[in-house]
Structure formats: structure tokens, C-alpha cells
Amino acid sequence: MTNQTLNIRNSNVPKDVARSKPKETEMFNWMCNRYPHLSFHWNPTRYKIDWVICDQSQPIAWMEAKYRVRYKLTDFSDLVVNLDKWMYGVDVAKKTGIPFSILQADDEGRYWTFQAQEDDITTGRIFIKRDGRSKYQRDWQDLDVFAHIPTELWKKIDG
């Protein structure tokens, strides 16, 4: 399959992503509409984080997108991202000087963002733990090591 794209304003959603991740595509479209002066681009699969955000072709942020189903984001004391994605994003931010953020959305259409810092884990701002999905587990990889980010550190994005 070729990696053709669908044009959405000044940004693109790969067709394979639009088919396999409709909720992340919805998030992508929401961000493009919310910030029309910026362009959002899906990273190739060799990148472990989803998007690069640009201002006039200049990258200004790396972003991982997480759509959470079956619950509200406010139901938990922390929100998680896979530790491998966390480390990759923090490393890319450190090496490029471009911040790495995580965007989370829920079924109720609410959005939160968190900007990662290199020392978040060592300072205890966030913590790591081996756990994961158990009730709706799809496969053995749903149990993994995750970076847990307390909900009070997330910034709500108003729609």
C-alpha cells in the first residue's frame, strides 16, 4: 500500500492512518482546525511519536496523540504513555531543541496536553510502573512499562 495522503487544510493524514486510527485522525483534524496558522504532519512509522507541528515549515513541536475510549480523562489520578515512546520523544526534544508534548482526548471530546521534560522521571514529577490494560487487553503487549503523568500536570485545551 502506498502512503498517499488526504489533504486537510495545510496538513496531511496518511490514508492508512485515516482507516486504522479514525479517532486519532479526528484529533488531528481538531488540532488543525483549532490552530489554522500551524501545520500538522504525521511522522513516518520509523518515528515513534505521531506528529511534528510546524510554523511556516519550521518544526516547533513533536507530539504524541492518545485517544482514550471507555472513560473520561478525569476518572484517573494519572494518565499514561508507553515508556518507550516517552524516552524517544524526550530524546528527540533534547537533540533538536524542539519540545515534545503529549495530547490526550476522550470520548466526550475533551483534550489535555502535557509538555515533557528530560528530568521528569528523575525528579519524581512523573513515575514509571509496569502495568497496562487488563480488562480490554488485546494482546500481551498491552501490559508494559508506562510513564504515569499525574492529572494535575495536564493542561486542558478548551474547544
Short mmCIF file of C-alpha atoms in Angstrom, two decimals:
data_model
loop_
_atom_site.label_atom_id
_atom_site.label_comp_id
_atom_site.label_asym_id
_atom_site.label_seq_id
_atom_site.Cartn_x
_atom_site.Cartn_y
_atom_site.Cartn_z
CA MET A 1 0.00 0.00 0.00
CA THR A 2 1.26 3.43 -0.83
CA ASN A 3 1.34 6.15 1.77
CA GLN A 4 -0.89 8.58 -0.13
CA THR A 5 -2.38 11.41 1.84
CA LEU A 6 -5.67 13.20 2.30
CA ASN A 7 -5.41 16.98 2.31
CA ILE A 8 -6.85 18.71 5.37
CA ARG A 9 -6.18 22.42 5.14
CA ASN A 10 -2.39 22.72 5.11
CA SER A 11 -1.78 19.31 6.69
CA ASN A 12 -1.99 15.67 5.67
CA VAL A 13 -3.38 12.45 7.12
CA PRO A 14 -1.93 9.30 5.59
CA LYS A 15 -4.73 7.12 4.16
CA ASP A 16 -3.61 4.09 6.17
CA VAL A 17 -3.82 6.15 9.39
CA ALA A 18 -7.24 7.54 8.44
CA ARG A 19 -8.51 3.98 8.00
CA SER A 20 -6.86 2.34 11.02
CA LYS A 21 -6.96 5.19 13.54
CA PRO A 22 -10.13 7.17 12.90
CA LYS A 23 -10.18 8.73 16.38
CA GLU A 24 -6.56 9.91 16.11
CA THR A 25 -7.45 11.29 12.68
CA GLU A 26 -10.34 13.12 14.34
CA MET A 27 -7.90 14.55 16.91
CA PHE A 28 -5.56 15.58 14.10
CA ASN A 29 -8.38 17.38 12.30
CA TRP A 30 -9.47 19.08 15.54
CA MET A 31 -5.95 20.40 16.12
CA CYS A 32 -5.66 21.61 12.50
CA ASN A 33 -8.95 23.50 12.85
CA ARG A 34 -8.09 24.83 16.32
CA TYR A 35 -4.68 26.16 15.19
CA PRO A 36 -5.11 27.04 11.48
CA HIS A 37 -1.90 29.12 11.42
CA LEU A 38 0.14 25.94 12.10
CA SER A 39 0.60 22.82 10.01
CA PHE A 40 0.42 19.34 11.49
CA HIS A 41 2.19 16.42 9.85
CA TRP A 42 2.08 12.70 10.60
CA ASN A 43 5.57 11.32 11.08
CA PRO A 44 6.66 8.25 9.12
CA THR A 45 6.28 4.98 11.03
CA ARG A 46 10.02 4.85 11.78
CA TYR A 47 9.37 7.69 14.23
CA LYS A 48 7.81 6.50 17.46
CA ILE A 49 5.87 9.71 18.01
CA ASP A 50 2.89 10.69 15.89
CA TRP A 51 3.24 14.29 14.69
CA VAL A 52 5.54 17.18 14.02
CA ILE A 53 3.90 20.59 14.25
CA CYS A 54 5.30 23.35 12.05
CA ASP A 55 5.01 27.10 11.78
CA GLN A 56 5.79 28.05 8.17
CA SER A 57 7.64 24.75 7.58
CA GLN A 58 9.74 25.25 10.74
CA PRO A 59 9.20 22.43 13.29
CA ILE A 60 8.06 23.86 16.63
CA ALA A 61 6.83 20.74 18.48
CA TRP A 62 6.83 16.95 18.48
CA MET A 63 3.53 15.43 19.61
CA GLU A 64 2.23 12.03 20.59
CA ALA A 65 -1.55 11.65 20.29
CA LYS A 66 -3.58 9.38 22.56
CA TYR A 67 -7.29 8.85 22.25
CA ARG A 68 -8.78 7.18 25.31
CA VAL A 69 -12.03 5.27 24.96
CA ARG A 70 -14.49 3.92 27.51
CA TYR A 71 -13.72 6.56 30.15
CA LYS A 72 -13.31 10.22 30.91
CA LEU A 73 -9.78 11.53 31.38
CA THR A 74 -10.81 12.95 34.74
CA ASP A 75 -11.64 9.44 36.02
CA PHE A 76 -7.99 8.73 36.86
CA SER A 77 -5.29 10.22 39.05
CA ASP A 78 -2.74 9.91 36.25
CA LEU A 79 -2.60 9.39 32.51
CA VAL A 80 -0.09 7.10 30.83
CA VAL A 81 2.11 6.81 27.78
CA ASN A 82 4.34 3.90 26.87
CA LEU A 83 7.82 4.43 28.36
CA ASP A 84 9.50 3.68 25.02
CA LYS A 85 7.54 6.50 23.32
CA TRP A 86 8.25 8.76 26.29
CA MET A 87 12.02 8.15 26.12
CA TYR A 88 12.08 8.55 22.34
CA GLY A 89 10.12 11.82 22.49
CA VAL A 90 12.28 13.25 25.28
CA ASP A 91 15.45 12.24 23.44
CA VAL A 92 14.27 13.82 20.18
CA ALA A 93 13.36 17.01 22.07
CA LYS A 94 16.76 17.11 23.74
CA LYS A 95 18.66 16.58 20.49
CA THR A 96 16.61 19.03 18.40
CA GLY A 97 15.73 21.67 20.98
CA ILE A 98 12.07 21.28 19.92
CA PRO A 99 9.64 20.41 22.75
CA PHE A 100 7.85 17.07 23.00
CA SER A 101 4.21 17.08 24.11
CA ILE A 102 1.50 14.51 24.56
CA LEU A 103 -2.10 15.18 23.57
CA GLN A 104 -4.89 13.11 25.11
CA ALA A 105 -8.57 13.12 24.21
CA ASP A 106 -11.57 11.18 25.47
CA ASP A 107 -14.98 10.09 24.18
CA GLU A 108 -16.52 13.30 25.50
CA GLY A 109 -14.39 15.45 23.18
CA ARG A 110 -12.14 16.91 25.87
CA TYR A 111 -8.44 17.49 25.19
CA TRP A 112 -5.44 17.79 27.51
CA THR A 113 -1.78 18.35 26.76
CA PHE A 114 1.43 17.80 28.69
CA GLN A 115 4.90 19.05 27.77
CA ALA A 116 7.56 16.54 28.72
CA GLN A 117 10.84 17.49 30.36
CA GLU A 118 14.02 15.42 30.29
CA ASP A 119 14.22 15.16 34.09
CA ASP A 120 10.51 14.44 34.78
CA ILE A 121 11.21 10.90 35.96
CA THR A 122 14.42 11.53 37.92
CA THR A 123 12.87 14.46 39.79
CA GLY A 124 9.76 12.45 40.65
CA ARG A 125 7.44 14.76 38.72
CA ILE A 126 6.14 11.66 36.97
CA PHE A 127 6.74 7.98 37.72
CA ILE A 128 7.15 4.73 35.82
CA LYS A 129 5.36 1.49 36.51
CA ARG A 130 4.78 -1.83 34.76
CA ASP A 131 1.08 -2.24 34.20
CA GLY A 132 -1.44 -1.60 31.47
CA ARG A 133 -4.72 -2.64 30.01
CA SER A 134 -6.22 -5.71 31.62
CA LYS A 135 -10.00 -5.50 31.13
CA TYR A 136 -9.88 -4.87 27.37
CA GLN A 137 -6.50 -6.44 26.73
CA ARG A 138 -5.94 -7.16 23.05
CA ASP A 139 -2.61 -8.92 23.37
CA TRP A 140 0.31 -9.50 25.74
CA GLN A 141 1.88 -6.17 24.75
CA ASP A 142 -0.97 -4.30 26.45
CA LEU A 143 0.99 -4.93 29.66
CA ASP A 144 4.16 -2.85 29.52
CA VAL A 145 6.21 -0.19 31.32
CA PHE A 146 4.46 3.17 31.26
CA ALA A 147 5.25 6.74 32.22
CA HIS A 148 2.46 7.85 34.58
CA ILE A 149 1.73 11.58 34.46
CA PRO A 150 -0.43 12.95 37.31
CA THR A 151 -3.60 14.60 36.01
CA GLU A 152 -2.81 17.89 37.79
CA LEU A 153 0.17 18.33 35.42
CA TRP A 154 -2.04 18.24 32.32
CA LYS A 155 -3.29 21.46 30.73
CA LYS A 156 -6.86 21.39 29.41
CA ILE A 157 -7.31 22.73 25.88
CA ASP A 158 -10.67 24.44 25.53
CA GLY A 159 -12.67 23.56 22.45
#
